[in-house]
Amino acid sequence: MTSTASNIHNLVSLWKAVTALRSTYFEQESWGYCYVSGSHWPNKLWTGADLNESMLQEMVAVIQNSKDPLTFSYFDDLSNKNLDSTLQDYFMPASIQFGMSLDLTQSYEENTELEFRQVANEQDAAIWSKNFQQAFGYEISPEIVFNNRIKISFINIYTGQQAVGNMMLYTTGEVLGIHGLGVVPEGRGKGVAQAAMHHALNQGYHQGAKLVTLQASEMAKSMYEKLGFSTQFIMRNYKIKQ
């Protein structure tokens, strides 16, 4: 499996882990969608396939008929030069993320002033959810965090007794996916995100992961590049036109 395929597989498997037991995960031959009712996450419809009018109309119908808003994510390997013109009648751009990966061959020096605590109970889940919302501006509910804490490693980041950030770690085979790494506003600019990355990379290294994947915002991309990550694709997120 290529690094691009491994990255997408890890991400979609994460979404599936959260939604499959709710019977709200659906896959077609070349695209899929999932949602948690009453939530903003994961609530995605995705594909990386070549688009045609029939496929677009099917996907648009799913989004329009969904009681919960779905974001359309297109995994762009940069080979489709006419992507925006293909989608412009149905969708408007919302955001982009960079699909990045790193071959994991070493351990990293850790910041001993920070503590990384895995969510173990409902109080931990509430703290994780609150800090995620402060970092990203939307909610992953405490219920989702608590109910999926065994399958997914939800981690609160502490300095002293103050929770300043959070992340998710999800493993598929020899691939460690780092997701939802965020720092609350008052904790930014202090090296928390980089320290969290070192911790996650070490955890993956000691557990035998060979590849680390993530989807970076444009703002965070340079930090990951300094750690050795490279970009393989762009995840283009769209909202449906009303």
GROMACS .gro file of C-alpha atoms in nm:
model
  242
    1MET     CA    1   0.000   0.000   0.000
    2THR     CA    2   0.137   0.344  -0.092
    3SER     CA    3   0.178   0.613   0.173
    4THR     CA    4  -0.118   0.797   0.021
    5ALA     CA    5  -0.339   0.488   0.036
    6SER     CA    6  -0.219   0.414   0.391
    7ASN     CA    7  -0.300   0.768   0.502
    8ILE     CA    8  -0.651   0.763   0.356
    9HIS     CA    9  -0.715   0.411   0.487
   10ASN     CA   10  -0.618   0.515   0.840
   11LEU     CA   11  -0.839   0.825   0.829
   12VAL     CA   12  -1.144   0.651   0.684
   13SER     CA   13  -1.096   0.360   0.927
   14LEU     CA   14  -1.104   0.612   1.212
   15TRP     CA   15  -1.435   0.747   1.087
   16LYS     CA   16  -1.562   0.393   1.045
   17ALA     CA   17  -1.459   0.297   1.401
   18VAL     CA   18  -1.676   0.578   1.537
   19THR     CA   19  -1.982   0.523   1.317
   20ALA     CA   20  -1.998   0.153   1.221
   21LEU     CA   21  -2.165   0.038   1.544
   22ARG     CA   22  -2.427   0.308   1.497
   23SER     CA   23  -2.498   0.167   1.148
   24THR     CA   24  -2.423   0.510   1.002
   25TYR     CA   25  -2.125   0.411   0.789
   26PHE     CA   26  -2.190   0.344   0.419
   27GLU     CA   27  -1.957   0.258   0.132
   28GLN     CA   28  -2.023   0.255  -0.240
   29GLU     CA   29  -1.776   0.123  -0.496
   30SER     CA   30  -1.582   0.449  -0.525
   31TRP     CA   31  -1.713   0.673  -0.246
   32GLY     CA   32  -1.856   0.656   0.103
   33TYR     CA   33  -2.014   0.856   0.380
   34CYS     CA   34  -2.072   0.839   0.755
   35TYR     CA   35  -2.217   1.048   1.033
   36VAL     CA   36  -2.304   1.065   1.399
   37SER     CA   37  -2.652   1.205   1.444
   38GLY     CA   38  -2.651   1.539   1.625
   39SER     CA   39  -2.276   1.580   1.586
   40HIS     CA   40  -2.041   1.773   1.357
   41TRP     CA   41  -1.784   1.490   1.349
   42PRO     CA   42  -1.703   1.280   1.160
   43ASN     CA   43  -2.001   1.353   0.928
   44LYS     CA   44  -1.817   1.314   0.598
   45LEU     CA   45  -1.875   1.208   0.241
   46TRP     CA   46  -1.552   1.125   0.063
   47THR     CA   47  -1.391   1.000  -0.255
   48GLY     CA   48  -1.065   1.014  -0.442
   49ALA     CA   49  -1.207   0.872  -0.764
   50ASP     CA   50  -1.245   1.048  -1.097
   51LEU     CA   51  -1.572   1.236  -1.082
   52ASN     CA   52  -1.856   1.215  -1.331
   53GLU     CA   53  -2.200   1.371  -1.346
   54SER     CA   54  -2.383   1.059  -1.231
   55MET     CA   55  -2.158   1.017  -0.925
   56LEU     CA   56  -2.189   1.386  -0.836
   57GLN     CA   57  -2.568   1.372  -0.850
   58GLU     CA   58  -2.574   1.063  -0.627
   59MET     CA   59  -2.345   1.228  -0.371
   60VAL     CA   60  -2.538   1.553  -0.376
   61ALA     CA   61  -2.861   1.361  -0.315
   62VAL     CA   62  -2.711   1.190  -0.009
   63ILE     CA   63  -2.598   1.524   0.136
   64GLN     CA   64  -2.927   1.698   0.064
   65ASN     CA   65  -3.129   1.414   0.219
   66SER     CA   66  -2.913   1.388   0.531
   67LYS     CA   67  -3.062   1.528   0.851
   68ASP     CA   68  -2.706   1.597   0.968
   69PRO     CA   69  -2.475   1.823   0.766
   70LEU     CA   70  -2.207   1.633   0.572
   71THR     CA   71  -1.878   1.780   0.452
   72PHE     CA   72  -1.758   1.651   0.115
   73SER     CA   73  -1.386   1.562   0.124
   74TYR     CA   74  -1.202   1.496  -0.199
   75PHE     CA   75  -0.863   1.325  -0.182
   76ASP     CA   76  -0.675   1.511  -0.454
   77ASP     CA   77  -0.351   1.358  -0.583
   78LEU     CA   78  -0.313   1.672  -0.800
   79SER     CA   79  -0.377   1.481  -1.123
   80ASN     CA   80  -0.724   1.631  -1.176
   81LYS     CA   81  -0.658   1.979  -1.311
   82ASN     CA   82  -1.027   2.055  -1.365
   83LEU     CA   83  -1.148   1.963  -1.017
   84ASP     CA   84  -1.283   2.306  -0.920
   85SER     CA   85  -1.472   2.350  -1.247
   86THR     CA   86  -1.616   1.998  -1.212
   87LEU     CA   87  -1.750   2.074  -0.864
   88GLN     CA   88  -1.846   2.440  -0.895
   89ASP     CA   89  -2.211   2.374  -0.985
   90TYR     CA   90  -2.267   2.175  -0.666
   91PHE     CA   91  -2.010   2.268  -0.401
   92MET     CA   92  -1.814   2.560  -0.260
   93PRO     CA   93  -1.467   2.526  -0.104
   94ALA     CA   94  -1.455   2.518   0.276
   95SER     CA   95  -1.095   2.427   0.369
   96ILE     CA   96  -0.794   2.225   0.264
   97GLN     CA   97  -0.568   1.986   0.453
   98PHE     CA   98  -0.241   1.834   0.345
   99GLY     CA   99  -0.211   1.455   0.355
  100MET     CA  100   0.137   1.402   0.500
  101SER     CA  101   0.344   1.104   0.612
  102LEU     CA  102   0.674   1.015   0.775
  103ASP     CA  103   0.872   0.692   0.769
  104LEU     CA  104   0.926   0.622   1.139
  105THR     CA  105   1.288   0.516   1.192
  106GLN     CA  106   1.393   0.681   1.520
  107SER     CA  107   1.283   0.798   1.862
  108TYR     CA  108   1.258   1.164   1.965
  109GLU     CA  109   1.356   1.369   2.269
  110GLU     CA  110   1.054   1.439   2.489
  111ASN     CA  111   0.954   1.746   2.691
  112THR     CA  112   0.939   1.629   3.052
  113GLU     CA  113   0.741   1.938   3.160
  114LEU     CA  114   0.431   1.810   2.983
  115GLU     CA  115   0.215   1.514   3.081
  116PHE     CA  116   0.011   1.307   2.837
  117ARG     CA  117  -0.292   1.138   2.992
  118GLN     CA  118  -0.508   0.895   2.799
  119VAL     CA  119  -0.881   0.940   2.846
  120ALA     CA  120  -0.998   0.678   3.093
  121ASN     CA  121  -1.328   0.807   3.231
  122GLU     CA  122  -1.614   1.047   3.167
  123GLN     CA  123  -1.438   1.339   3.336
  124ASP     CA  124  -1.134   1.293   3.113
  125ALA     CA  125  -1.364   1.276   2.810
  126ALA     CA  126  -1.534   1.603   2.908
  127ILE     CA  127  -1.196   1.776   2.942
  128TRP     CA  128  -1.083   1.641   2.603
  129SER     CA  129  -1.406   1.756   2.436
  130LYS     CA  130  -1.390   2.104   2.589
  131ASN     CA  131  -1.029   2.161   2.486
  132PHE     CA  132  -1.090   2.027   2.135
  133GLN     CA  133  -1.370   2.279   2.088
  134GLN     CA  134  -1.147   2.562   2.212
  135ALA     CA  135  -0.872   2.454   1.972
  136PHE     CA  136  -1.081   2.389   1.660
  137GLY     CA  137  -1.408   2.575   1.704
  138TYR     CA  138  -1.638   2.272   1.678
  139GLU     CA  139  -1.728   1.987   1.910
  140ILE     CA  140  -1.653   1.620   1.935
  141SER     CA  141  -1.889   1.531   2.215
  142PRO     CA  142  -1.776   1.379   2.547
  143GLU     CA  143  -2.005   1.084   2.467
  144ILE     CA  144  -1.820   1.008   2.142
  145VAL     CA  145  -1.484   1.035   2.319
  146PHE     CA  146  -1.583   0.815   2.613
  147ASN     CA  147  -1.759   0.548   2.406
  148ASN     CA  148  -1.462   0.511   2.168
  149ARG     CA  149  -1.176   0.541   2.419
  150ILE     CA  150  -1.080   0.173   2.382
  151LYS     CA  151  -1.051   0.173   2.002
  152ILE     CA  152  -0.900   0.522   1.975
  153SER     CA  153  -0.636   0.674   2.201
  154PHE     CA  154  -0.775   1.012   2.309
  155ILE     CA  155  -0.499   1.202   2.490
  156ASN     CA  156  -0.519   1.512   2.709
  157ILE     CA  157  -0.202   1.722   2.728
  158TYR     CA  158  -0.121   1.881   3.064
  159THR     CA  159   0.123   2.134   3.195
  160GLY     CA  160   0.100   2.095   3.571
  161GLN     CA  161  -0.270   2.054   3.647
  162GLN     CA  162  -0.382   2.259   3.347
  163ALA     CA  163  -0.504   2.080   3.036
  164VAL     CA  164  -0.367   2.274   2.739
  165GLY     CA  165  -0.431   2.048   2.442
  166ASN     CA  166  -0.541   1.713   2.302
  167MET     CA  167  -0.493   1.463   2.021
  168MET     CA  168  -0.614   1.129   1.888
  169LEU     CA  169  -0.392   0.836   1.794
  170TYR     CA  170  -0.532   0.558   1.578
  171THR     CA  171  -0.339   0.258   1.446
  172THR     CA  172  -0.410   0.051   1.134
  173GLY     CA  173  -0.156  -0.225   1.083
  174GLU     CA  174   0.191  -0.064   1.095
  175VAL     CA  175   0.049   0.285   1.039
  176LEU     CA  176   0.002   0.535   1.322
  177GLY     CA  177  -0.246   0.813   1.241
  178ILE     CA  178  -0.222   1.135   1.440
  179HIS     CA  179  -0.553   1.322   1.439
  180GLY     CA  180  -0.706   1.625   1.606
  181LEU     CA  181  -0.385   1.763   1.756
  182GLY     CA  182  -0.489   2.095   1.902
  183VAL     CA  183  -0.372   2.345   2.163
  184VAL     CA  184  -0.604   2.583   2.348
  185PRO     CA  185  -0.542   2.954   2.275
  186GLU     CA  186  -0.366   3.029   2.605
  187GLY     CA  187  -0.128   2.737   2.553
  188ARG     CA  188  -0.008   2.831   2.206
  189GLY     CA  189   0.339   2.952   2.116
  190LYS     CA  190   0.503   2.743   2.389
  191GLY     CA  191   0.608   2.436   2.192
  192VAL     CA  192   0.317   2.221   2.307
  193ALA     CA  193   0.224   2.094   1.960
  194GLN     CA  194   0.581   1.995   1.873
  195ALA     CA  195   0.623   1.824   2.210
  196ALA     CA  196   0.298   1.636   2.152
  197MET     CA  197   0.427   1.522   1.814
  198HIS     CA  198   0.748   1.391   1.972
  199HIS     CA  199   0.540   1.199   2.227
  200ALA     CA  200   0.313   1.052   1.958
  201LEU     CA  201   0.606   0.957   1.735
  202ASN     CA  202   0.782   0.785   2.025
  203GLN     CA  203   0.467   0.595   2.113
  204GLY     CA  204   0.436   0.477   1.754
  205TYR     CA  205   0.805   0.389   1.732
  206HIS     CA  206   0.798   0.176   2.046
  207GLN     CA  207   0.478   0.004   1.932
  208GLY     CA  208   0.636  -0.093   1.600
  209ALA     CA  209   0.472   0.154   1.362
  210LYS     CA  210   0.659   0.200   1.035
  211LEU     CA  211   0.465   0.494   0.894
  212VAL     CA  212   0.301   0.796   1.057
  213THR     CA  213   0.021   0.981   0.879
  214LEU     CA  214  -0.178   1.297   0.940
  215GLN     CA  215  -0.378   1.568   0.767
  216ALA     CA  216  -0.231   1.913   0.830
  217SER     CA  217  -0.381   2.257   0.810
  218GLU     CA  218  -0.192   2.513   0.605
  219MET     CA  219  -0.089   2.686   0.929
  220ALA     CA  220   0.061   2.371   1.084
  221LYS     CA  221   0.217   2.228   0.767
  222SER     CA  222   0.561   2.384   0.818
  223MET     CA  223   0.591   2.238   1.170
  224TYR     CA  224   0.535   1.889   1.034
  225GLU     CA  225   0.780   1.948   0.751
  226LYS     CA  226   1.048   2.038   1.007
  227LEU     CA  227   0.987   1.698   1.167
  228GLY     CA  228   1.045   1.529   0.831
  229PHE     CA  229   0.688   1.485   0.706
  230SER     CA  230   0.619   1.522   0.334
  231THR     CA  231   0.295   1.588   0.145
  232GLN     CA  232   0.141   1.324  -0.082
  233PHE     CA  233  -0.207   1.465  -0.148
  234ILE     CA  234  -0.447   1.744  -0.063
  235MET     CA  235  -0.775   1.679   0.115
  236ARG     CA  236  -1.013   1.938  -0.024
  237ASN     CA  237  -1.321   1.998   0.191
  238TYR     CA  238  -1.639   2.137   0.042
  239LYS     CA  239  -1.984   2.247   0.155
  240ILE     CA  240  -2.283   2.193  -0.067
  241LYS     CA  241  -2.432   2.499  -0.235
  242GLN     CA  242  -2.773   2.592  -0.101
   0.00000   0.00000   0.00000
